[in-house]
Short mmCIF file of C-alpha atoms and ligand atoms in Angstrom, two decimals:
data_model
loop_
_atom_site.label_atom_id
_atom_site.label_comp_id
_atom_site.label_asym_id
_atom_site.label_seq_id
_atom_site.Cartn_x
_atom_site.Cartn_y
_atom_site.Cartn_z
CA UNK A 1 0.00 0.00 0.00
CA UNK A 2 1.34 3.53 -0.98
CA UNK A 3 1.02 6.29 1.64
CA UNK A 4 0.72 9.71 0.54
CA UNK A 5 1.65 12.63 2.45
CA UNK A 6 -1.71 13.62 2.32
CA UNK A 7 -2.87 10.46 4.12
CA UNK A 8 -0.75 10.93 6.57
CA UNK A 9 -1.57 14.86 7.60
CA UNK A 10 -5.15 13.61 7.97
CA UNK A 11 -4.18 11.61 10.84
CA UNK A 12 -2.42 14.32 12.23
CA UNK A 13 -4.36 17.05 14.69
CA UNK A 14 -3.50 20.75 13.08
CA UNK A 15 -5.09 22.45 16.13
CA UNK A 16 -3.08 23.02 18.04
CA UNK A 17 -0.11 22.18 15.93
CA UNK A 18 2.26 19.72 16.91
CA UNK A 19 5.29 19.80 14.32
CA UNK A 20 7.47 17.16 16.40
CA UNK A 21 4.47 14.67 16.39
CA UNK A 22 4.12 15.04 12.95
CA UNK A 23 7.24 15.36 11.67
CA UNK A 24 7.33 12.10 13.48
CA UNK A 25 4.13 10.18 11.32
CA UNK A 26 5.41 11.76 8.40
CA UNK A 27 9.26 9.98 9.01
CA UNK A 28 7.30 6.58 10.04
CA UNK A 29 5.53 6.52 6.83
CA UNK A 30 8.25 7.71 4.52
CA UNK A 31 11.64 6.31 6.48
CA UNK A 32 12.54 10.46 6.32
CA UNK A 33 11.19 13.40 5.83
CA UNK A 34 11.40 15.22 2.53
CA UNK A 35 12.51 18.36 2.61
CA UNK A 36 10.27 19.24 -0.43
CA UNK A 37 7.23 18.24 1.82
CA UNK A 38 8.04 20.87 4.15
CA UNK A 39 6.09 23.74 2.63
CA UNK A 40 3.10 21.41 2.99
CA UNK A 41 3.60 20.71 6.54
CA UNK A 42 3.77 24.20 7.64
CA UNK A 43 0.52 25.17 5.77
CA UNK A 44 -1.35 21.89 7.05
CA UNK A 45 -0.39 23.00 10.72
CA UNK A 46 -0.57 26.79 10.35
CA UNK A 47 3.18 27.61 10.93
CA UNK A 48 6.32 28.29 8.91
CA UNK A 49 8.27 26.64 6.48
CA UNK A 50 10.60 28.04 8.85
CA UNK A 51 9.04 26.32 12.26
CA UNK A 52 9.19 22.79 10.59
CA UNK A 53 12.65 23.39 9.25
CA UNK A 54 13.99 24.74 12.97
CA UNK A 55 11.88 21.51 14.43
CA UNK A 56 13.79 18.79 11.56
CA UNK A 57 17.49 20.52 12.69
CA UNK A 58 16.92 20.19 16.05
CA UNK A 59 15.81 16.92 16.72
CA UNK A 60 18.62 14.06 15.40
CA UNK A 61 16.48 11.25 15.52
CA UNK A 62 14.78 13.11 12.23
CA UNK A 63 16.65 12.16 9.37
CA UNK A 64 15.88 14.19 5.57
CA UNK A 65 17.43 11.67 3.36
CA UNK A 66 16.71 7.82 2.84
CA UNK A 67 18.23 5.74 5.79
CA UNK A 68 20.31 2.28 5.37
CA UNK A 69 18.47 -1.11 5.16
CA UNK A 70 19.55 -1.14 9.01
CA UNK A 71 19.31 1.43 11.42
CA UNK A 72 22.42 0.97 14.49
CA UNK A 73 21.65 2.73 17.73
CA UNK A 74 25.00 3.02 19.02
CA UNK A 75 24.60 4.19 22.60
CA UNK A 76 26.22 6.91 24.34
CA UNK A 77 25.13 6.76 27.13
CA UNK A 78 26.94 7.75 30.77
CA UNK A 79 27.02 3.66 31.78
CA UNK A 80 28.30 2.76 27.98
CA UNK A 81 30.71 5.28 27.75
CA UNK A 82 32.26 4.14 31.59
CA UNK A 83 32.99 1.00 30.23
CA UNK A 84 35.19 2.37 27.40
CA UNK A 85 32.39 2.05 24.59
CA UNK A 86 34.72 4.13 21.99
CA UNK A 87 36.95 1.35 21.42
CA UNK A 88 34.12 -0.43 19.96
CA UNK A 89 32.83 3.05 18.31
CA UNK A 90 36.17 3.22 16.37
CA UNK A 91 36.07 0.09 15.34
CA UNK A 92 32.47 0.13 13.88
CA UNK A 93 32.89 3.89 12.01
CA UNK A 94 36.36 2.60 10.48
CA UNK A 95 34.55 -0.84 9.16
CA UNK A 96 31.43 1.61 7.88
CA UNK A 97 33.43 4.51 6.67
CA UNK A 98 30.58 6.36 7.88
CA UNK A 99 30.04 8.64 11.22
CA UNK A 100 26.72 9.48 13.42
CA UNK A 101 24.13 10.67 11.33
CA UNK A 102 25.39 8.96 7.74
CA UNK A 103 24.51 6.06 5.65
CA UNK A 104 27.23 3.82 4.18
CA UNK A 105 28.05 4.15 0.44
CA UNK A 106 26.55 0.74 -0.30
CA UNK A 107 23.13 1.77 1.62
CA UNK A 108 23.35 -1.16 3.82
CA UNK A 109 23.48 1.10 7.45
CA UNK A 110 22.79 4.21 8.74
CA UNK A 111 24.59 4.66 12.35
CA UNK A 112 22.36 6.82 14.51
CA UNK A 113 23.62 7.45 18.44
CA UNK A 114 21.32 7.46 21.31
CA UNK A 115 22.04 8.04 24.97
CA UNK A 116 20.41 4.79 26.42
CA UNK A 117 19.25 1.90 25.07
CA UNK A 118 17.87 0.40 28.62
CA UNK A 119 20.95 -2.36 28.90
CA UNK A 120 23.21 -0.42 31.16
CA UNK A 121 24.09 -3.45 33.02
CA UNK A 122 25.10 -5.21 30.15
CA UNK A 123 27.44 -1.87 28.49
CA UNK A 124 28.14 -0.70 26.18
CA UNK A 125 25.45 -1.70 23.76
CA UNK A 126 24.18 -0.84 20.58
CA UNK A 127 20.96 -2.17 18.18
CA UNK A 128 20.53 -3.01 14.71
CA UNK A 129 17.22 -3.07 13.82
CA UNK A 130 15.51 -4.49 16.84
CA UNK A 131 18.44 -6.44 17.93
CA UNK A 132 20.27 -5.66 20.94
CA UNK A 133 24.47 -6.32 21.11
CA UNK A 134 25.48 -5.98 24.26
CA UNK A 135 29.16 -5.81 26.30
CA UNK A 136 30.59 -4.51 22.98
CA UNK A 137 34.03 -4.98 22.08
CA UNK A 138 36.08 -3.96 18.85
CA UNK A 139 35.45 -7.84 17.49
CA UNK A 140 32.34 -8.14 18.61
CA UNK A 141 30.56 -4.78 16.71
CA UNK A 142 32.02 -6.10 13.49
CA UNK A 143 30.74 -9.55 13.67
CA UNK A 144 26.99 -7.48 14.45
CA UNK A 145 27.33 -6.16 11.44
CA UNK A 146 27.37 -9.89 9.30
CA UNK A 147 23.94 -10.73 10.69
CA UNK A 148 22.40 -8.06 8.71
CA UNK A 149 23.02 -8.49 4.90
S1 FES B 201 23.81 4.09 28.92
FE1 FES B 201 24.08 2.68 27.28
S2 FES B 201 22.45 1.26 27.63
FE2 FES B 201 22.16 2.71 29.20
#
């Protein structure tokens, strides 16, 4: 089934206007949201191209451009990052050529951070797709990444 933006803004309240929330249906439907839908945003909600724009660059977790077959949530968080969690993080961005916020060449990942994941006992972690990795280690991130072709 195709979804069209227009589908989507009529599940989304305009009064009052909630950009984040929709920017947020609009990325869940789409996997992004296009910058070219932006005027149509703003006029569905009764704010500014400007508004929607400020609301896309503030908040990471909304990307503008296609994302990777699979999403990593690489955490760095306060309990991932006391047990040494950029060891692993220097492994994984030299073995994607890619760093927080960027899709590899081939498509294949997009590496997104977060600040907890809800696994502190088991740091540092990181997900792929809905699978959690846990007690990461320079060996371990890369092997991760062969379970998801
Ligand atoms: S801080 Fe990394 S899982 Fe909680």
């Amino acid at each position: 089934m195709v979804t069209t933006l227009d589908a989507v803004l009529t599940r989304c309240r305009s009064s009052p206007p909630n950009i984040l929330a929709t920017l947020q249906q609009v990325q869940a439907a789409f996997g992004f949201v296009p910058l070219e839908h932006v005027p149509r945003i703003a006029a569905h909600l009764g704010v500014t191209d400007a508004d929607v724009r400020g609301v896309i660059s503030f908040y990471h977790d909304l990307r503008t451009s296609p994302p990777g077959r699979h999403i990593i949530r690489y955490c760095l968080g306060d309990s991932c990052r006391a047990k040494h969690t950029e060891r692993a993080l220097t492994a994984l961005t030299r073995r994607l050529r890619c760093d927080f916020g960027e899709t590899t060449t081939d498509g294949r990942f997009t590496l997104t951070k977060v600040y907890c994941l809800g696994h502190c006992a088991l740091s540092p972690t990181m997900m792929i797709g809905e699978e959690t990795y846990a007690q990461l280690t320079p060996r371990s991130v890369i092997t991760a990444l062969q379970n998801h072709p």
